[in-house]
Amino acid sequence: MSVRVALATSKSTSPIHGLSLGEQCTLLYSCVKNGMESSLNNVKEFIKPTVGFSLMMRTFRVEFCLEYVRKGIVMDLIEFVLDTAKTFTEPSKECGQLSYPPTLILTLSRLLHNMERTSISYLVSYGDEKFPPDEHGPVVATPTAEVLRRAGQEAQTLLNHYVAVQGRIISQMIRKGLDARDWLSTIEPRSVRSVMKRVVEEVSTIDQQVGSLYEEGHRKDQGSEGSRQTYSYSLNQGKGYPYSSTMDSSLLSNIQKLFYERIEVFGRVEYSKLSILTGIIKIFLKASPKVLY
């Protein structure tokens, strides 16, 4: 519960209680795993050899292990985690809009991605080993194909939702910066506007958050030869973004590539820092001309 509250109230990249987002994700999974193991240990008494009705009624053990433990505790707990995570992509009942912190959505996407890859298999295997329907027979594995498929689907939905939310936040920052200015009476701009400084700072913050949970990733080169030469010339001439000293050089490199290469705004978001950051930047680059219109 404390991890959930900390994630929900987090608005910065600074570690909460000394923990990074990656460590909090690990702690969140530990709470799930420890809770399941504790529940299984509590009901282990029902299949001990000393229990009379368990020895006399073999059908009790089969039904108890398969239906009440494996399905009723292990699988239902996993389904509950998936159902709970899914609610963070839906409008809040209190205010009728998506008001959940992006940090929480990002962390849950990583949690479900980890569960799809390894954690669900471990949880189900643990329950299968502790509660076999036949004490002296082979261990019958519980089917996991459907729950693994759903975990991957919900993880992707959360990640797509995070990109959309962050892209919308930055787009609104740009819109408010443009709406607040009386353009008919303003003087000729001679420096970078403060709203763009805030945008760069926000992207830098997002870069740190995503980097604490996802690996860098690789970008597919889709630009033409001419665009690559122009991009290379721009870098060699030392042209970069102002106020970029706090940003990762690879992030700046890929921001510049967006201006020289073809971009697909609503493409698939992959489980990498580069893909997530690129998806967010695509959205507010697409929104900027719409605001001017």
Coordinates of C-alpha atoms in Angstrom, one line a residue:
M1 CA 0.0 0.0 0.0
S2 CA 2.8 2.5 0.8
V3 CA 4.4 1.8 -2.6
R4 CA 1.2 2.5 -4.3
V5 CA 0.6 5.7 -2.4
A6 CA 4.2 6.9 -3.1
L7 CA 3.8 6.3 -6.8
A8 CA 0.4 8.0 -7.0
T9 CA 1.7 11.1 -5.3
S10 CA 5.0 11.3 -7.1
K11 CA 5.5 14.3 -9.4
S12 CA 9.2 14.3 -9.9
T13 CA 12.1 12.0 -10.8
S14 CA 13.7 12.2 -7.3
P15 CA 13.6 8.8 -5.6
I16 CA 10.8 8.3 -3.0
H17 CA 12.1 7.0 0.3
G18 CA 15.5 6.5 -1.4
L19 CA 14.1 4.2 -4.1
S20 CA 14.1 4.7 -7.8
L21 CA 11.1 3.9 -10.0
G22 CA 12.8 0.6 -11.0
E23 CA 13.3 -0.3 -7.3
Q24 CA 9.7 0.7 -6.5
C25 CA 8.5 -1.5 -9.4
T26 CA 10.4 -4.5 -7.9
L27 CA 9.0 -3.7 -4.5
L28 CA 5.5 -3.6 -5.9
Y29 CA 6.0 -7.1 -7.4
S30 CA 7.4 -8.3 -4.1
C31 CA 4.2 -7.2 -2.3
V32 CA 2.2 -9.3 -4.8
K33 CA 4.5 -12.3 -4.5
N34 CA 4.7 -12.3 -0.7
G35 CA 1.0 -11.9 -0.4
M36 CA 0.4 -14.9 -2.6
E37 CA 2.9 -17.0 -0.8
S38 CA 1.5 -16.0 2.5
S39 CA -2.0 -17.0 1.4
L40 CA -0.8 -20.4 0.1
N41 CA 1.0 -21.1 3.4
N42 CA -2.2 -20.4 5.3
V43 CA -4.2 -23.0 3.4
K44 CA -1.4 -25.6 3.4
E45 CA -2.8 -27.1 6.6
F46 CA -5.8 -28.5 4.6
I47 CA -3.7 -31.0 2.7
K48 CA -1.3 -32.2 5.4
P49 CA -1.2 -36.0 5.8
T50 CA -2.4 -35.6 9.4
V51 CA -5.7 -34.2 8.3
G52 CA -8.3 -37.0 8.4
F53 CA -10.8 -35.8 5.8
S54 CA -8.0 -35.1 3.3
L55 CA -6.8 -38.7 3.5
M56 CA -10.3 -40.2 3.3
M57 CA -11.5 -38.1 0.5
R58 CA -9.2 -38.0 -2.5
T59 CA -11.7 -35.9 -4.4
F60 CA -11.4 -33.2 -1.8
R61 CA -7.7 -32.8 -2.4
V62 CA -8.1 -32.7 -6.2
E63 CA -10.9 -30.1 -6.1
F64 CA -9.2 -28.1 -3.3
C65 CA -5.9 -27.9 -5.1
L66 CA -7.2 -27.3 -8.6
E67 CA -10.2 -25.1 -8.0
Y68 CA -9.8 -23.3 -4.6
V69 CA -6.0 -22.8 -4.6
R70 CA -4.6 -22.8 -8.1
K71 CA -7.6 -21.0 -9.6
G72 CA -9.2 -19.3 -6.6
I73 CA -6.0 -17.9 -5.1
V74 CA -3.1 -17.9 -7.7
M75 CA -4.9 -17.2 -11.0
D76 CA -7.5 -14.9 -9.4
L77 CA -4.7 -12.9 -7.8
I78 CA -3.0 -12.5 -11.1
E79 CA -6.3 -11.5 -12.7
F80 CA -6.9 -9.0 -9.9
V81 CA -3.6 -7.3 -10.6
L82 CA -4.3 -7.1 -14.3
D83 CA -7.8 -5.8 -13.7
T84 CA -6.5 -3.2 -11.2
A85 CA -3.8 -2.0 -13.6
K86 CA -6.4 -1.7 -16.4
T87 CA -8.4 0.8 -14.4
F88 CA -5.6 3.3 -14.6
T89 CA -6.2 3.7 -18.3
E90 CA -9.9 4.5 -17.7
P91 CA -11.5 7.8 -16.6
S92 CA -11.5 8.4 -12.8
K93 CA -14.9 8.0 -11.2
E94 CA -14.4 11.0 -9.0
C95 CA -13.8 13.6 -11.8
G96 CA -14.7 11.7 -14.9
Q97 CA -11.4 12.2 -16.6
L98 CA -7.9 10.6 -16.8
S99 CA -6.3 12.1 -13.7
Y100 CA -3.8 9.4 -12.7
P101 CA -0.1 10.4 -12.4
P102 CA 1.9 9.4 -15.5
T103 CA 4.6 8.0 -13.2
L104 CA 2.2 5.4 -11.8
I105 CA 1.0 4.4 -15.3
L106 CA 4.6 4.0 -16.5
T107 CA 5.6 1.9 -13.5
L108 CA 2.5 -0.4 -13.9
S109 CA 3.4 -0.9 -17.5
R110 CA 6.8 -2.2 -16.5
L111 CA 5.3 -4.3 -13.8
L112 CA 2.9 -6.1 -16.2
H113 CA 5.7 -6.4 -18.8
N114 CA 7.9 -8.2 -16.2
M115 CA 4.9 -10.4 -15.2
E116 CA 4.4 -11.4 -18.8
R117 CA 8.0 -12.3 -19.3
T118 CA 8.8 -14.2 -16.0
S119 CA 6.8 -13.4 -13.0
I120 CA 3.5 -15.1 -13.9
S121 CA 5.3 -18.3 -14.8
Y122 CA 7.0 -18.3 -11.4
L123 CA 3.8 -17.6 -9.4
V124 CA 1.9 -20.3 -11.2
S125 CA 4.7 -22.8 -10.9
Y126 CA 5.0 -22.1 -7.2
G127 CA 1.4 -22.8 -6.7
D128 CA 1.5 -26.0 -8.8
E129 CA 4.5 -27.3 -6.8
K130 CA 3.0 -26.6 -3.4
F131 CA -0.5 -27.9 -4.2
P132 CA -0.3 -31.0 -6.5
P133 CA -3.7 -32.7 -6.8
D134 CA -2.0 -36.1 -6.5
E135 CA 0.7 -36.1 -3.8
H136 CA 2.6 -39.0 -5.3
G137 CA 1.9 -38.3 -8.9
P138 CA 3.4 -35.9 -11.5
V139 CA 2.9 -32.2 -11.1
V140 CA 0.1 -31.1 -13.5
A141 CA 0.9 -27.6 -14.8
T142 CA -1.8 -24.9 -14.9
P143 CA -2.4 -23.4 -18.3
T144 CA -1.0 -19.9 -18.5
A145 CA -1.3 -19.0 -22.2
E146 CA -4.4 -16.8 -21.8
V147 CA -3.2 -14.9 -18.8
L148 CA 0.2 -14.3 -20.4
R149 CA -1.5 -13.0 -23.5
R150 CA -3.7 -10.7 -21.4
A151 CA -0.7 -9.4 -19.3
G152 CA 1.1 -8.5 -22.5
Q153 CA -2.0 -6.8 -23.9
E154 CA -2.5 -4.7 -20.7
A155 CA 1.2 -3.8 -20.5
Q156 CA 1.1 -2.5 -24.0
T157 CA -2.2 -0.6 -23.3
L158 CA -0.6 1.1 -20.3
L159 CA 2.5 2.0 -22.2
N160 CA 0.5 3.5 -25.1
H161 CA -1.6 5.3 -22.6
Y162 CA 1.5 6.8 -20.9
V163 CA 2.8 8.1 -24.2
A164 CA -0.5 9.6 -25.0
V165 CA -0.9 11.3 -21.6
Q166 CA 2.6 12.7 -21.7
G167 CA 2.3 13.9 -25.3
R168 CA -1.0 15.6 -24.4
I169 CA 0.6 17.3 -21.3
I170 CA 3.4 18.8 -23.4
S171 CA 1.0 19.8 -26.2
Q172 CA -1.2 21.7 -23.7
M173 CA 1.9 23.5 -22.4
I174 CA 2.7 24.7 -25.9
R175 CA -0.9 25.7 -26.5
K176 CA -1.2 27.6 -23.3
G177 CA 2.1 29.4 -24.2
L178 CA 0.7 30.5 -27.5
D179 CA -2.8 31.4 -26.3
A180 CA -1.5 33.6 -23.5
R181 CA 0.3 36.0 -25.9
D182 CA -1.3 38.9 -27.8
W183 CA 0.5 38.2 -31.1
L184 CA -0.8 41.4 -32.7
S185 CA 1.0 43.7 -30.2
T186 CA 4.0 41.5 -29.4
I187 CA 7.5 42.5 -30.4
E188 CA 9.8 40.4 -32.6
P189 CA 11.1 37.4 -30.6
R190 CA 14.8 37.6 -30.0
S191 CA 15.3 34.7 -27.6
V192 CA 13.9 31.3 -26.8
R193 CA 10.5 31.6 -25.1
S194 CA 10.1 30.4 -21.6
V195 CA 7.5 27.8 -22.7
M196 CA 10.1 26.1 -24.8
K197 CA 12.4 26.0 -21.9
R198 CA 9.7 24.3 -19.9
V199 CA 9.1 21.8 -22.7
V200 CA 12.8 20.9 -22.8
E201 CA 12.8 20.5 -19.0
E202 CA 9.7 18.3 -19.1
V203 CA 11.2 16.1 -21.8
S204 CA 14.4 15.8 -19.8
T205 CA 12.3 14.8 -16.8
I206 CA 10.4 12.2 -18.8
D207 CA 13.7 10.9 -20.2
Q208 CA 15.0 10.2 -16.6
Q209 CA 11.8 8.5 -15.6
V210 CA 11.6 6.2 -18.5
G211 CA 15.3 5.5 -18.4
S212 CA 14.9 4.2 -14.8
L213 CA 12.5 1.5 -16.0
Y214 CA 13.3 0.7 -19.7
E215 CA 16.5 0.1 -21.6
E216 CA 17.8 2.5 -24.3
G217 CA 16.6 0.6 -27.4
H218 CA 17.6 1.1 -31.0
R219 CA 16.2 3.4 -33.7
K220 CA 15.5 2.2 -37.2
D221 CA 17.0 4.4 -39.9
Q222 CA 14.1 5.4 -42.1
G223 CA 15.4 8.7 -43.5
S224 CA 16.7 9.3 -47.0
E225 CA 20.4 9.8 -47.8
G226 CA 19.9 13.5 -48.3
S227 CA 18.2 13.9 -44.9
R228 CA 21.0 11.9 -43.2
Q229 CA 23.6 14.2 -44.8
T230 CA 21.7 17.3 -43.6
Y231 CA 21.4 15.8 -40.2
S232 CA 25.1 14.9 -40.1
Y233 CA 26.1 18.4 -41.2
S234 CA 23.9 20.0 -38.5
L235 CA 25.6 18.0 -35.8
N236 CA 29.1 18.6 -37.2
Q237 CA 28.4 22.4 -37.2
G238 CA 27.5 22.2 -33.5
K239 CA 23.9 23.3 -33.9
G240 CA 22.0 22.0 -31.0
Y241 CA 19.1 22.9 -28.7
P242 CA 19.5 25.6 -26.2
Y243 CA 19.3 24.8 -22.5
S244 CA 20.1 21.2 -23.3
S245 CA 23.0 20.6 -20.9
T246 CA 20.8 18.5 -18.6
M247 CA 19.4 16.3 -21.4
D248 CA 20.9 13.0 -22.6
S249 CA 22.9 13.4 -25.8
S250 CA 21.2 10.4 -27.4
L251 CA 17.8 12.0 -26.7
L252 CA 18.9 15.2 -28.3
S253 CA 20.2 13.3 -31.3
N254 CA 16.9 11.6 -31.8
I255 CA 14.9 14.8 -31.3
Q256 CA 17.0 16.3 -34.2
K257 CA 16.4 13.2 -36.3
L258 CA 12.6 13.8 -36.1
F259 CA 13.1 17.1 -38.0
Y260 CA 15.1 15.4 -40.8
E261 CA 13.4 12.0 -41.2
R262 CA 10.0 10.7 -42.0
I263 CA 8.0 10.1 -38.8
E264 CA 5.0 7.9 -38.1
V265 CA 2.9 9.7 -35.4
F266 CA 0.7 6.8 -34.3
G267 CA 3.2 3.9 -34.7
R268 CA 3.6 1.1 -32.2
V269 CA 5.3 1.9 -29.0
E270 CA 8.0 -0.6 -28.1
Y271 CA 9.4 -1.5 -24.6
S272 CA 12.4 0.8 -24.8
K273 CA 13.3 4.3 -23.7
L274 CA 14.0 5.5 -27.2
S275 CA 10.6 4.3 -28.6
I276 CA 8.7 5.8 -25.7
L277 CA 10.4 9.2 -25.9
T278 CA 10.1 9.3 -29.6
G279 CA 6.4 8.5 -29.4
I280 CA 5.8 11.4 -26.9
I281 CA 7.8 13.8 -29.1
K282 CA 5.9 12.8 -32.2
I283 CA 2.6 13.7 -30.5
F284 CA 3.5 17.2 -29.5
L285 CA 5.3 17.9 -32.8
K286 CA 2.1 16.9 -34.5
A287 CA 0.0 19.0 -32.1
S288 CA 2.2 22.2 -32.6
P289 CA 1.0 23.1 -36.1
K290 CA -2.6 22.2 -35.1
V291 CA -2.4 24.9 -32.4
L292 CA -1.1 27.4 -34.9
Y293 CA -4.0 26.6 -37.2

